PDB file of C-alpha atoms in Angstrom:
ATOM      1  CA  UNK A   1       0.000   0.000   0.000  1.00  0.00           C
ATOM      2  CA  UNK A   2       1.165   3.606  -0.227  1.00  0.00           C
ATOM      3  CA  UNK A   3       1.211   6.015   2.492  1.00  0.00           C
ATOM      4  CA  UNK A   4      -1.677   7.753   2.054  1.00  0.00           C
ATOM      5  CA  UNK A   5      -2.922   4.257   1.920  1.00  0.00           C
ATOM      6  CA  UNK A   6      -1.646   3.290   5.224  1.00  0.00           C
ATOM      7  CA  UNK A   7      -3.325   6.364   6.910  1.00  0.00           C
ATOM      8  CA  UNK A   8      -6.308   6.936   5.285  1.00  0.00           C
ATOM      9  CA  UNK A   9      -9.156   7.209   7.294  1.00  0.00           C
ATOM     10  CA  UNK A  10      -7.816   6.830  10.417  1.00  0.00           C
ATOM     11  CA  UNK A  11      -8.960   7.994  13.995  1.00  0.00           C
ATOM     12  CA  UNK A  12      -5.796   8.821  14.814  1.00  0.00           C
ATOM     13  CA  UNK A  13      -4.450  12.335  15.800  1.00  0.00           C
ATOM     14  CA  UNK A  14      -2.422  13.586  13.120  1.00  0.00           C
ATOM     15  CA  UNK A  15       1.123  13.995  13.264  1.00  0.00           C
ATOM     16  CA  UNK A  16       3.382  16.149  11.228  1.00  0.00           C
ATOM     17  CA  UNK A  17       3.223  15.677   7.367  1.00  0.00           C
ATOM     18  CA  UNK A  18      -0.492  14.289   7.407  1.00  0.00           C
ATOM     19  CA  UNK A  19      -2.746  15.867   5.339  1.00  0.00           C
ATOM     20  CA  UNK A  20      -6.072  16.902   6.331  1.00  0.00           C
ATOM     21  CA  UNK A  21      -9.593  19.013   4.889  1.00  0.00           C
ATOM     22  CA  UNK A  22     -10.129  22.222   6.946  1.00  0.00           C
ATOM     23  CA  UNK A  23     -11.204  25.419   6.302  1.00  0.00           C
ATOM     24  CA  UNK A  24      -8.135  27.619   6.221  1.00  0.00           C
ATOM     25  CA  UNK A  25      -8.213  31.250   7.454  1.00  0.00           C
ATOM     26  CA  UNK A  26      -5.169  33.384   5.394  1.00  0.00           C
ATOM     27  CA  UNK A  27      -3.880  36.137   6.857  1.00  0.00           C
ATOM     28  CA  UNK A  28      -4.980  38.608   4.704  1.00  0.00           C
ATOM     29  CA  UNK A  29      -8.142  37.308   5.365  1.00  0.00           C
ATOM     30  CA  UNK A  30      -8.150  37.729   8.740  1.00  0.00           C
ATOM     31  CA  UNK A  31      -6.844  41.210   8.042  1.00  0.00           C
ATOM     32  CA  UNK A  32      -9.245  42.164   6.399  1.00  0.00           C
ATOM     33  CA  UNK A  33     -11.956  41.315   9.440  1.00  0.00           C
ATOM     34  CA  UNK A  34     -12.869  37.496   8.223  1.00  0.00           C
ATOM     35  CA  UNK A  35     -13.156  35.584  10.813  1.00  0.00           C
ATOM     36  CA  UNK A  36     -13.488  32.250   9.074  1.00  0.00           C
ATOM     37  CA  UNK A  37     -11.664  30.519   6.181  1.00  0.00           C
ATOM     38  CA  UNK A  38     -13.847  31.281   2.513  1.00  0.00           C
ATOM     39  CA  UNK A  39     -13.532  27.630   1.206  1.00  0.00           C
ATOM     40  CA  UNK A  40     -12.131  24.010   2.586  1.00  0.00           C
ATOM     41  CA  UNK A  41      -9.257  22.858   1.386  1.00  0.00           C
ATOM     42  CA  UNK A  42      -6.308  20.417   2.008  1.00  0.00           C
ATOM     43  CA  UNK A  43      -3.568  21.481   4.631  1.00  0.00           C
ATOM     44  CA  UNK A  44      -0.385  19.961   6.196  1.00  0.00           C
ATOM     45  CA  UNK A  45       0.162  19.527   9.721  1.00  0.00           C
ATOM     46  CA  UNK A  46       3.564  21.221  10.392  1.00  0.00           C
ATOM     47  CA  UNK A  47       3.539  21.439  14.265  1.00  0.00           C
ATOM     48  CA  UNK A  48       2.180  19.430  16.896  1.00  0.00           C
ATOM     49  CA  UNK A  49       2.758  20.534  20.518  1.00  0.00           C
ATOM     50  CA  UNK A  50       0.476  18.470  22.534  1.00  0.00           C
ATOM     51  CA  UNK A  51      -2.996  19.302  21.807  1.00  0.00           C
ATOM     52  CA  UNK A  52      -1.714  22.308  20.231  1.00  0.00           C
ATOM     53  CA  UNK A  53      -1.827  21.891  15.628  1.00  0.00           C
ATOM     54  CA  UNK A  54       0.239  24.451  13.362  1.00  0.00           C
ATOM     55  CA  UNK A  55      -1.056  23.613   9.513  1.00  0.00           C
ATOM     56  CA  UNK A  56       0.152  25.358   6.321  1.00  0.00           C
ATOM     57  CA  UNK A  57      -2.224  25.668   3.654  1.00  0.00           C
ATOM     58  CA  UNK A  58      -2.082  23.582   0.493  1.00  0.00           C
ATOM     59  CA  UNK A  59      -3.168  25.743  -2.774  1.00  0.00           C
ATOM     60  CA  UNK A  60      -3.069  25.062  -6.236  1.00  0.00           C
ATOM     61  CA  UNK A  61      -2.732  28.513  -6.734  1.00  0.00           C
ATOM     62  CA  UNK A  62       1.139  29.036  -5.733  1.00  0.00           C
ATOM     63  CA  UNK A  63       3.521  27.850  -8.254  1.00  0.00           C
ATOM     64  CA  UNK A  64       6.311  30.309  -8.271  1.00  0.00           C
ATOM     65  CA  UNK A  65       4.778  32.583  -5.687  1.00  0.00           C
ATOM     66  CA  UNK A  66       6.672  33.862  -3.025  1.00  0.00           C
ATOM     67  CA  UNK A  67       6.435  31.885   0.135  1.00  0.00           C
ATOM     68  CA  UNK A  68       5.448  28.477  -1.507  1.00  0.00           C
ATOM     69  CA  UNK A  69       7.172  25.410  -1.612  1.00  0.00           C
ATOM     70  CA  UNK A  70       6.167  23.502  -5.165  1.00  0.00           C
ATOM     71  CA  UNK A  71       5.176  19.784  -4.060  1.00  0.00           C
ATOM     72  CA  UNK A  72       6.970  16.862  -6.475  1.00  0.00           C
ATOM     73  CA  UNK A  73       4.622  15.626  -8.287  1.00  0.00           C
ATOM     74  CA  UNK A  74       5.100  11.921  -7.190  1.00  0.00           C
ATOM     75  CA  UNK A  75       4.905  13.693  -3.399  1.00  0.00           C
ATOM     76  CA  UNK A  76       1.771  15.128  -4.296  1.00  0.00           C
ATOM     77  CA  UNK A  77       0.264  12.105  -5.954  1.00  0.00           C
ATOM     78  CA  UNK A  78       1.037   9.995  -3.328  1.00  0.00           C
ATOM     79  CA  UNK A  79      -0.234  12.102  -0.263  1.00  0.00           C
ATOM     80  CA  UNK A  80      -3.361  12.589  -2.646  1.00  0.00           C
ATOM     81  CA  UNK A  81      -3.144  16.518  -3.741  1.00  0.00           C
ATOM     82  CA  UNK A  82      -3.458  17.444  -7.122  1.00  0.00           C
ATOM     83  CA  UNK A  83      -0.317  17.745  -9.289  1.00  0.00           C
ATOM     84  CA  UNK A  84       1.054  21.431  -9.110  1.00  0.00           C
ATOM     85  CA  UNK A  85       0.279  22.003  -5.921  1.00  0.00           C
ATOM     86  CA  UNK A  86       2.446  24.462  -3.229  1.00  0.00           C
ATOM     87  CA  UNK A  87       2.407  24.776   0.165  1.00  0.00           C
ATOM     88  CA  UNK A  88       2.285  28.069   1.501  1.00  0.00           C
ATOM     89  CA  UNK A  89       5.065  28.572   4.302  1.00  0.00           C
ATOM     90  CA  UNK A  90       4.918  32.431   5.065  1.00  0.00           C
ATOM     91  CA  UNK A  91       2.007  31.602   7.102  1.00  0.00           C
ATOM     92  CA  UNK A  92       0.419  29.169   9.402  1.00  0.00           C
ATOM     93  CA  UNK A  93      -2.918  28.352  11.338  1.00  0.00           C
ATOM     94  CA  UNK A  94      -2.974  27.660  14.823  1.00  0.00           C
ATOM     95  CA  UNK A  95      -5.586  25.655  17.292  1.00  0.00           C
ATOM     96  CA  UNK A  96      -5.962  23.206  19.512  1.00  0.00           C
ATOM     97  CA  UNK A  97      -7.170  19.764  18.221  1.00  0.00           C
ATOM     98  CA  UNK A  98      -9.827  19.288  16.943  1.00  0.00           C
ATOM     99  CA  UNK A  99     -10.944  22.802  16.479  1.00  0.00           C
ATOM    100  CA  UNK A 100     -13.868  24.310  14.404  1.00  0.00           C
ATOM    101  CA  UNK A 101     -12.228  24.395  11.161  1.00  0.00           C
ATOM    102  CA  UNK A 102     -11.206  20.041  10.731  1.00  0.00           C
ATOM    103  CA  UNK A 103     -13.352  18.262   8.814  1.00  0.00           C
ATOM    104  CA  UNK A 104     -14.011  14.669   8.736  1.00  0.00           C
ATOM    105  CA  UNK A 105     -13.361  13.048   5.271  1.00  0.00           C
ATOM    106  CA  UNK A 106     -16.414  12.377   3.310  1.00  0.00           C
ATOM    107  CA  UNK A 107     -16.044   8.990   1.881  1.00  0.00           C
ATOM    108  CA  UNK A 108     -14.373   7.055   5.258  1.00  0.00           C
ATOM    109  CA  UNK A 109     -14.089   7.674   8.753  1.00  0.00           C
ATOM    110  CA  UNK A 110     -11.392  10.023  10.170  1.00  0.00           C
ATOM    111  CA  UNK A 111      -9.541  13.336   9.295  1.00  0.00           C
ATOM    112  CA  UNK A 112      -6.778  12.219   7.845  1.00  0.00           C
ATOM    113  CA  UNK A 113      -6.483  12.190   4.061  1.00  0.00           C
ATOM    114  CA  UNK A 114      -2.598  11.697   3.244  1.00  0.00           C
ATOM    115  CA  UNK A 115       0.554  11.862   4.287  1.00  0.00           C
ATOM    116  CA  UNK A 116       3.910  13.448   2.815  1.00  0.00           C
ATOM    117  CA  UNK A 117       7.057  11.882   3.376  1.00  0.00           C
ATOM    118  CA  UNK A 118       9.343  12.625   6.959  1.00  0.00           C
ATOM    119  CA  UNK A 119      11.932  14.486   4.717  1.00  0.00           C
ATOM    120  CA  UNK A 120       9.619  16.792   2.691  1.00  0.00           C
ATOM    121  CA  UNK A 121       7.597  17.505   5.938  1.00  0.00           C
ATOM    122  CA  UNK A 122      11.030  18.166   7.459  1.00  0.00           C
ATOM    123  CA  UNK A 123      11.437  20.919   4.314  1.00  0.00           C
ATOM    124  CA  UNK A 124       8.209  22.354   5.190  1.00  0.00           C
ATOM    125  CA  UNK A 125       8.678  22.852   8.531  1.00  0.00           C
ATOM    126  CA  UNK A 126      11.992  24.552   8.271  1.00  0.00           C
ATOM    127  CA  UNK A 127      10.850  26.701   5.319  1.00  0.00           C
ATOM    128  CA  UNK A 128       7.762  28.084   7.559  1.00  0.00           C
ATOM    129  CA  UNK A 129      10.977  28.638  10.170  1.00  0.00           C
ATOM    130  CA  UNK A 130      12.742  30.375   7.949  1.00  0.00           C
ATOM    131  CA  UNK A 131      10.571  33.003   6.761  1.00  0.00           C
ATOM    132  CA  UNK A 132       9.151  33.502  10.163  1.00  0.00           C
ATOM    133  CA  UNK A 133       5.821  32.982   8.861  1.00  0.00           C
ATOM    134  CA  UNK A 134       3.170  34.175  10.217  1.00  0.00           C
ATOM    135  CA  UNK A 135       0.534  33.026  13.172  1.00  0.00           C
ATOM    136  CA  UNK A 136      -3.430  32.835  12.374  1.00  0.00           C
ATOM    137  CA  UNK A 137      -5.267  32.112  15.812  1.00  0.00           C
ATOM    138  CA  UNK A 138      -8.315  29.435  14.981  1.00  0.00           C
ATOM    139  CA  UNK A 139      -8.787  28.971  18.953  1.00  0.00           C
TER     140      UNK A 139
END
């Protein structure tokens, strides 16, 4: 099986480099007085601190942007995201597990809906480090 195999559907808390559906709140967004994400969307968990989740948003939207990272297209078809895909590392959202903005996968039970591999989560994580991206509060 592949990894998104393996943790499809689970019960499971997620752990960093799982993919989950949740309605993402951008920064400018929140800026601009929104106080909930516009759509739902795929994200990565890039933090876990006990109950405590940091995810980075997963567009389709951000090839060459600034503050992207492009997903391989074998990463992204195996941790089921479409081909092209970024993840956006100038920014992050922040709750506390499960929150209001998870949502349960539609067609099995659980939240979580892929997985990337340890060393292209490891790349996220220190990308989001390194441009001191920004916090949105979900709690």
């Amino acid at each position: 099986p592949t990894s998104s195999q393996m943790t499809s559907g689970t019960t499971d808390l997620p752990k960093p480099g799982h993919v989950l559906r949740y309605v993402y709140l951008f920064a400018e967004e929140a800026a601009r007085g929104r106080d909930e994400g516009v759509k739902e969307r795929f994200v990565v968990v890039g933090g876990v601190l006990g109950r405590r989740y940091r995810v980075a948003a997963i567009t389709t939207k951000g090839e060459g942007r600034e503050g992207t990272l492009l997903l391989p297209a074998p990463v992204a078809t195996a941790a089921g995201v479409t081909v092209g895909s970024s993840i956006v590392v100038s920014e992050f959202n922040r709750f506390t597990w499960p929150g209001f903005d998870i949502r349960p996968l539609m067609k099995q039970p659980g939240y979580i809906a892929g997985r990337l591999p340890p060393r292209f989560t490891a790349k996220i994580i220190d990308a989001i480090g390194a441009w001191g991206a920004a916090a949105v509060d979900r709690d």
